[in-house]
mmCIF file of C-alpha atoms and ligand atoms in Angstrom:
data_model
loop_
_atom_site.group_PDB
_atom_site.id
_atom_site.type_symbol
_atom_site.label_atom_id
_atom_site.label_comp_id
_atom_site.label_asym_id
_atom_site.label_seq_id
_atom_site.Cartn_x
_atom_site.Cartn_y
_atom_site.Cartn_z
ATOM 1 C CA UNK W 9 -16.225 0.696 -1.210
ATOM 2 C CA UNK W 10 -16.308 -2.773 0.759
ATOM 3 C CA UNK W 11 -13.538 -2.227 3.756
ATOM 4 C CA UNK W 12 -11.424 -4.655 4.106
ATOM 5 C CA UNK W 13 -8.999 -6.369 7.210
ATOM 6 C CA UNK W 14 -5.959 -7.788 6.281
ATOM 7 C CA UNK W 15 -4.567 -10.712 8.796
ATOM 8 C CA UNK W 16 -0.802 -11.396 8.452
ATOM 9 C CA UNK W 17 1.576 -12.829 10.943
ATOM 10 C CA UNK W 18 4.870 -12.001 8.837
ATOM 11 C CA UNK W 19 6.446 -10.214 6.016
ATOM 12 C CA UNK W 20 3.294 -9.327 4.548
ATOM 13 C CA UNK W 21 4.345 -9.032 0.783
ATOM 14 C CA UNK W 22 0.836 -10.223 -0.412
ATOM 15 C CA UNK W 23 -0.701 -7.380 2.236
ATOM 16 C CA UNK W 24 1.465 -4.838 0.310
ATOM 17 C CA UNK W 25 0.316 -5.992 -2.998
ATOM 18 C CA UNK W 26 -2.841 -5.559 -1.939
ATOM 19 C CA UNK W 27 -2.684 -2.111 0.019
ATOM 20 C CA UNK W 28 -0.600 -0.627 -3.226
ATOM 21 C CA UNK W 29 -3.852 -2.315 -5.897
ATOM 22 C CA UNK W 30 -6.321 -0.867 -3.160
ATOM 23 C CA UNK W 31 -4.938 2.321 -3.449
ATOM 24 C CA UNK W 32 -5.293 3.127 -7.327
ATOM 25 C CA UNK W 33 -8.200 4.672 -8.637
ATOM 26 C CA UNK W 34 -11.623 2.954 -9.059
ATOM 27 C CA UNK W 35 -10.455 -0.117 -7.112
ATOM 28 C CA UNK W 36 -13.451 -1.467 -5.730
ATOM 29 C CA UNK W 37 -11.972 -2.001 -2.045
ATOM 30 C CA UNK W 38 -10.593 -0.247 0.706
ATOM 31 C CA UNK W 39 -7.720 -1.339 2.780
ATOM 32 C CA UNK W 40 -9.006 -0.101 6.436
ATOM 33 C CA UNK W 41 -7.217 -2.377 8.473
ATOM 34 C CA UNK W 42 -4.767 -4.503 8.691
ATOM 35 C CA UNK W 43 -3.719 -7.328 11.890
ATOM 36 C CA UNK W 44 -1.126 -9.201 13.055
ATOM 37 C CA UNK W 45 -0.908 -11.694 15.763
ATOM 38 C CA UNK W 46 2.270 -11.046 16.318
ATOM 39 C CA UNK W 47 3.562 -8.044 17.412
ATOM 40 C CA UNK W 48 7.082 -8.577 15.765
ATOM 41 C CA UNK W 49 5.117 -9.145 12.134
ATOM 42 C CA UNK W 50 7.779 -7.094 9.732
ATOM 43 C CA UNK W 51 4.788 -6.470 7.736
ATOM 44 C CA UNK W 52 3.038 -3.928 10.274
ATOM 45 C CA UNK W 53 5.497 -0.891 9.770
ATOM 46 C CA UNK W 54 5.286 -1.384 6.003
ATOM 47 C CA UNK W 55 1.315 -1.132 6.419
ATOM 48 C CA UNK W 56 1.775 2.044 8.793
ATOM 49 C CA UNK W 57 4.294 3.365 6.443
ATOM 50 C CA UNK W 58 1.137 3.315 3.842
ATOM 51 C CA UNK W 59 -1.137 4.991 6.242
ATOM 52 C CA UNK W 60 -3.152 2.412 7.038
ATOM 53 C CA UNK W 61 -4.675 1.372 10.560
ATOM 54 C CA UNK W 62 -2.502 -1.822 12.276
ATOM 55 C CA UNK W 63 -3.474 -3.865 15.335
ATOM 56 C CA UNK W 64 -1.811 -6.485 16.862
ATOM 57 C CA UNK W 65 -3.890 -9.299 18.925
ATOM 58 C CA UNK W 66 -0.988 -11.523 20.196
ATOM 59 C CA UNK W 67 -2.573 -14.993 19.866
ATOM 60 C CA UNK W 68 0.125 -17.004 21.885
ATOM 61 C CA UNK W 69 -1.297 -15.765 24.643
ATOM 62 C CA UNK W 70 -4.651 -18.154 23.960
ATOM 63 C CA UNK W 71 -2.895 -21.686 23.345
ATOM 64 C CA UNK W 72 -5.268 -23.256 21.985
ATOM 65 C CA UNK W 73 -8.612 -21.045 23.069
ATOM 66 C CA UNK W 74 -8.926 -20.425 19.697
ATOM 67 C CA UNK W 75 -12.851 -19.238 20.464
ATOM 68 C CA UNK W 76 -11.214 -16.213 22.637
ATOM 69 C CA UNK W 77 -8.579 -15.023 20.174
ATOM 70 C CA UNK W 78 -11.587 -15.024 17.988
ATOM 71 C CA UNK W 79 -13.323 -13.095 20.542
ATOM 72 C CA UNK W 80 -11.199 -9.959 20.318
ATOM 73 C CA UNK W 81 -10.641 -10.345 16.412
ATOM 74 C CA UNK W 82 -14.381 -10.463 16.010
ATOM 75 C CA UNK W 83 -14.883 -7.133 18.148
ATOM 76 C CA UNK W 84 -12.204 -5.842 16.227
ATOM 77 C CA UNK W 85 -13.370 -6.206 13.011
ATOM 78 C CA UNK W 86 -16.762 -5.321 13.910
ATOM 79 C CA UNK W 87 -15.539 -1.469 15.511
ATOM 80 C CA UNK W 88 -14.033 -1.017 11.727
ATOM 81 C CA UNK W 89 -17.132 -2.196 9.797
ATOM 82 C CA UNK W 90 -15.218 -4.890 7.649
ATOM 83 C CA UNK W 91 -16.814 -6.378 5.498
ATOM 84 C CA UNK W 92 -14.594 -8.878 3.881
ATOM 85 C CA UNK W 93 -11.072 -10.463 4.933
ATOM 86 C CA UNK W 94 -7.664 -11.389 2.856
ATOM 87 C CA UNK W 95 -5.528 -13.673 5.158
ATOM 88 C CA UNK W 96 -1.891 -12.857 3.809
ATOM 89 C CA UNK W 97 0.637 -15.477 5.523
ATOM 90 C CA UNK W 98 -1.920 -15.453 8.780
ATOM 91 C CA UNK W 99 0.301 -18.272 10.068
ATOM 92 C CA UNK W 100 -3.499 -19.467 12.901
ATOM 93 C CA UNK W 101 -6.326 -21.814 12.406
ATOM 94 C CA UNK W 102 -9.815 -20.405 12.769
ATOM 95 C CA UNK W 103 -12.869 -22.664 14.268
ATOM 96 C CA UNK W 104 -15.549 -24.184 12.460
ATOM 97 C CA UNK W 105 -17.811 -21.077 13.893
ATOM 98 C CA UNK W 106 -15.788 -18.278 13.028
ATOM 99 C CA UNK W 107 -15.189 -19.886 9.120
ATOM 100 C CA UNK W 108 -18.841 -20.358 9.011
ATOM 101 C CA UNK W 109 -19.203 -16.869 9.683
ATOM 102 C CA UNK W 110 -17.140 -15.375 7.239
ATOM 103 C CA UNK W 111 -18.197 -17.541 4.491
ATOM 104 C CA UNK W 112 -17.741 -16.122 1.467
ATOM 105 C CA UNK W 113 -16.167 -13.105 2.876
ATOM 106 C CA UNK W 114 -13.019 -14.505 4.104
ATOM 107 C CA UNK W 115 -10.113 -15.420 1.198
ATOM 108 C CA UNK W 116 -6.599 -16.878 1.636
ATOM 109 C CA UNK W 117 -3.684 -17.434 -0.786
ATOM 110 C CA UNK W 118 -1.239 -20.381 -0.674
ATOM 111 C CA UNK W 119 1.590 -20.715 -2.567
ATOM 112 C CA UNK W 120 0.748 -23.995 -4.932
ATOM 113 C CA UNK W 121 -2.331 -24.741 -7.345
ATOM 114 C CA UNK W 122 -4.211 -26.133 -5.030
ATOM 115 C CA UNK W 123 -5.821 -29.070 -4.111
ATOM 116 C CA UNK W 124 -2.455 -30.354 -4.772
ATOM 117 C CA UNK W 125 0.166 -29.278 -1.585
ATOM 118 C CA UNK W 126 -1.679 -28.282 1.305
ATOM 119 C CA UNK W 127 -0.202 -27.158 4.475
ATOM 120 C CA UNK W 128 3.280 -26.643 5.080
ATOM 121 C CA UNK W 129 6.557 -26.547 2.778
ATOM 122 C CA UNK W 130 4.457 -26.594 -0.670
ATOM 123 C CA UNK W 131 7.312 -25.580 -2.574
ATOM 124 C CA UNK W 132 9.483 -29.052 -1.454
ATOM 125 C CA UNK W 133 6.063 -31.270 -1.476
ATOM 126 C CA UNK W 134 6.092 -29.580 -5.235
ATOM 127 C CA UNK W 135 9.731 -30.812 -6.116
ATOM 128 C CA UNK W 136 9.640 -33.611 -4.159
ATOM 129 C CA UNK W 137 6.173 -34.870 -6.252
ATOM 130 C CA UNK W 138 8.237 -33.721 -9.310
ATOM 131 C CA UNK W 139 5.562 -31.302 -10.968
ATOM 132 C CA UNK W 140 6.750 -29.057 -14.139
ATOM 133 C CA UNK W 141 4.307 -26.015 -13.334
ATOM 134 C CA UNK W 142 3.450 -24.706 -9.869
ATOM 135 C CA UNK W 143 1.784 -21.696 -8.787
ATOM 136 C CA UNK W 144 -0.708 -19.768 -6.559
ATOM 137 C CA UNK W 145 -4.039 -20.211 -5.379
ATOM 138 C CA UNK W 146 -7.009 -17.405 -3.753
ATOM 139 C CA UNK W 147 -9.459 -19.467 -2.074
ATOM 140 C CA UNK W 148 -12.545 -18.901 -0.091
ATOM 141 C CA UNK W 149 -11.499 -20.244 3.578
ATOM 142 C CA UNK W 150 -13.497 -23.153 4.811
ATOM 143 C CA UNK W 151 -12.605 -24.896 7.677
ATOM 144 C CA UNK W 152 -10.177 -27.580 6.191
ATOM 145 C CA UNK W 153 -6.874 -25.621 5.782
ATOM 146 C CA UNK W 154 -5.417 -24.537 2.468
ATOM 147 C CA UNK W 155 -9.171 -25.478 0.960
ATOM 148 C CA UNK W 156 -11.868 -24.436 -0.218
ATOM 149 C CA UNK W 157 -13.833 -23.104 -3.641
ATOM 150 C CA UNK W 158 -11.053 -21.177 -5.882
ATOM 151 C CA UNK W 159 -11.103 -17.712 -6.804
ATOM 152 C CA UNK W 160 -8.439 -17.451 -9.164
ATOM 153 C CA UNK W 161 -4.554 -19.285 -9.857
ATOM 154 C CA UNK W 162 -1.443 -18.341 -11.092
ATOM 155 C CA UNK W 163 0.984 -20.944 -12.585
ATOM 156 C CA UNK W 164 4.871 -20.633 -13.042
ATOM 157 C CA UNK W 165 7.257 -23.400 -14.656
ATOM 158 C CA UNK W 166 9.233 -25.789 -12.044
ATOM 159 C CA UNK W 167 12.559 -25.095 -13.460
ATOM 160 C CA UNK W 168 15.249 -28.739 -13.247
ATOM 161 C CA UNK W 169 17.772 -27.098 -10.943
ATOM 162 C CA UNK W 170 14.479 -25.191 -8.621
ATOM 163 C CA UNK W 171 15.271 -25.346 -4.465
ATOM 164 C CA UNK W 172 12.035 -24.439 -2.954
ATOM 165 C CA UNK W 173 13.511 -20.635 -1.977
ATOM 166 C CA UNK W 174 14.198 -20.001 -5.974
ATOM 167 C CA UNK W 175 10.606 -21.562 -6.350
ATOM 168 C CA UNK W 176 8.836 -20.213 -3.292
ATOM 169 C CA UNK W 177 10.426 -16.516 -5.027
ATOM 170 C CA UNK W 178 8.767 -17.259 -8.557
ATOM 171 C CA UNK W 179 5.641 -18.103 -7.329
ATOM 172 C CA UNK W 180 5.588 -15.091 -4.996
ATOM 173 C CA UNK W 181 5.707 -12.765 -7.967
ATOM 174 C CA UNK W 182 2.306 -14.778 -8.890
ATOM 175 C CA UNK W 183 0.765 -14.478 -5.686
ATOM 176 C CA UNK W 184 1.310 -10.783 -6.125
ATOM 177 C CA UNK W 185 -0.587 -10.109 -9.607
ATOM 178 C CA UNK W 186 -3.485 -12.685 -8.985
ATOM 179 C CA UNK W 187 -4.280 -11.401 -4.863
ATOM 180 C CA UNK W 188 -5.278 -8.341 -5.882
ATOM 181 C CA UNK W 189 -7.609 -9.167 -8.624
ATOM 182 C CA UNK W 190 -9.613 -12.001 -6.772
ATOM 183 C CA UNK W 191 -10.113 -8.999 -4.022
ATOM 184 C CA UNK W 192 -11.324 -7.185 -7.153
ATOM 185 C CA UNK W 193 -13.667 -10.089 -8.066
ATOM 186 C CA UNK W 194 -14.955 -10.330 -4.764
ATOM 187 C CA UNK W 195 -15.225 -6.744 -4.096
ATOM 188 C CA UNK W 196 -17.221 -6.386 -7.518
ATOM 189 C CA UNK W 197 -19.603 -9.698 -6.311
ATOM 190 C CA UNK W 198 -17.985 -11.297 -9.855
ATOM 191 C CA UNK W 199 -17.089 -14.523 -8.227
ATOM 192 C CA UNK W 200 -20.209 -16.480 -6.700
ATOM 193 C CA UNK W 201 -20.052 -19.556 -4.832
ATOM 194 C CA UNK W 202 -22.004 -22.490 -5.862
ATOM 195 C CA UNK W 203 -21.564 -25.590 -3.459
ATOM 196 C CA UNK W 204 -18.078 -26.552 -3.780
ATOM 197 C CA UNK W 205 -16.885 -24.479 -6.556
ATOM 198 C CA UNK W 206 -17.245 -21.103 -7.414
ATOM 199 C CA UNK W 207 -18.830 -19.707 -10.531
ATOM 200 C CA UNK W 208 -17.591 -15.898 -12.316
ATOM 201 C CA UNK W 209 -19.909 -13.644 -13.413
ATOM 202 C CA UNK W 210 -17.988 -10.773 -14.783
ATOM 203 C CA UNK W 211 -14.720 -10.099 -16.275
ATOM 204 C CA UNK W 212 -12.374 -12.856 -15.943
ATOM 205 C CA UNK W 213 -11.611 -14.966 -18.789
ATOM 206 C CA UNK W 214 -9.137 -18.152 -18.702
ATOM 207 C CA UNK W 215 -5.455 -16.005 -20.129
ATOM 208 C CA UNK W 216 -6.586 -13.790 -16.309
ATOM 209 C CA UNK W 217 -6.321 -17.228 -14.591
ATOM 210 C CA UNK W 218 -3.564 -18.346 -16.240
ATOM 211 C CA UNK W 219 -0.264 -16.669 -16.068
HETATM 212 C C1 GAR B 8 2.921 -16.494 1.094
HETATM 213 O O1 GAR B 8 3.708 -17.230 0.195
HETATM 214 C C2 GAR B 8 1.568 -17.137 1.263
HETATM 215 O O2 GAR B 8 1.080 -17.709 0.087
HETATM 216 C C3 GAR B 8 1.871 -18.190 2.289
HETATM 217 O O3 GAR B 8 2.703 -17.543 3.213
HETATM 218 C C4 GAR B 8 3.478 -16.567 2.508
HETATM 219 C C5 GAR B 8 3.333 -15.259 3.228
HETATM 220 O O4 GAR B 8 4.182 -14.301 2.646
HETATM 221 N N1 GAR B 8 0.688 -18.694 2.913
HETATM 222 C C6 GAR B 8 0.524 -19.980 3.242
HETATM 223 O O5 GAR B 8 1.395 -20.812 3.124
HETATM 224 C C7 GAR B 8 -0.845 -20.308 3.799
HETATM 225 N N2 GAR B 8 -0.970 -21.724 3.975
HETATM 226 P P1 GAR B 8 3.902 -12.757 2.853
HETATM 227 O O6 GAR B 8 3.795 -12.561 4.362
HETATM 228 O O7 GAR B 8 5.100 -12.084 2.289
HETATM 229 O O8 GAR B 8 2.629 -12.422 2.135
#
């Protein structure tokens, strides 16, 4: 069983999806840790409430020494043996170095299909660009933010009267179902990465993409 950190800075709804699919049986993963860097992150009680191991690593502290934030995160994750990371609304750019060396181990999910609406307020880029089908994207991180070679998507129907909060809530429900099956994929080495795009080897078919 790989173990596996969770980053959040917030809620953490996509960390709970992905503690409660970690903890039925066979799933190829264990949740051993999760981290905020923020020590107000709602999402760390509901991950102690599950039993599982929190840290917080205030990064305001740092500015913008991103290198020593990294610093403490790396030790961290080291002491617990992880293996792989989910970044779950982990609201703090990485460097070039630390990316590079969780490549292929590190995944994030945004909240649009992706390439399209990078960054911040996807839902209102998505109404504003006047799309009919949005959705949910698990990437491998790479440097460039909210990129990178996909894992798996989720799409949802823009409905005509949509404000990005009755959006943002549809897609979450996506985000939910397709988090904890790329963690599967990964955890199961079913997804490979081959240059820019990633190739699967087991058990996903297009309707698993495609919801
Ligand atoms: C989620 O919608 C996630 O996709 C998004 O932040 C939200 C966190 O919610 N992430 C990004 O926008 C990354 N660019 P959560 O804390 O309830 O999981």
């Amino acid at each position: 069983m790989r173990p596996v950190a969770i980053l959040i800075s917030g809620r953490g709804s996509n960390m709970s999806a992905l503690i409660e699919a970690a903890a039925a049986d066979g799933f190829p993963a264990e949740i051993a840790l999760v981290i905020s860097n923020r020590a107000d992150a709602p999402g760390l009680a509901n991950a102690e409430a599950n039993g599982i191991k929190t840290l917080v690593i205030e990064s305001k502290p740092f500015g913008k020494d991103r290198a020593g934030f990294e610093k403490l995160l790396q030790a961290a994750l080291d002491e617990h043996k992880i293996e792989v990371i989910c970044l779950a609304g982990f609201m703090r750019l990485f460097t070039a170095e630390f990316v590079q060396h969780w490549y292929g181990r590190m995944l994030n999910i945004h909240p649009s299909l992706l390439p399209s609406f990078p960054g911040l307020d996807p839902h209102g880029q998505a109404l504003r660009a006047g799309v009919k089908i949005s959705g949910a994207t698990v990437h491998f991180v790479i440097p460039e933010t909210d990129a990178g070679p996909i894992v798996m998507q989720g799409a949802v129907p823009v409905a005509p009267d949509d404000t990005s909060e009755t959006l943002a809530a549809r897609v979450l429900g996506v985000e939910h179902q397709i988090y904890p099956q790329a963690l599967r994929l990964l955890a199961t080495d079913g997804i490979k990465i081959d240059g820019d795009v990633t190739t699967s080897t087991a058990g996903v078919d297009a309707d698993d993409s495609l919801i």
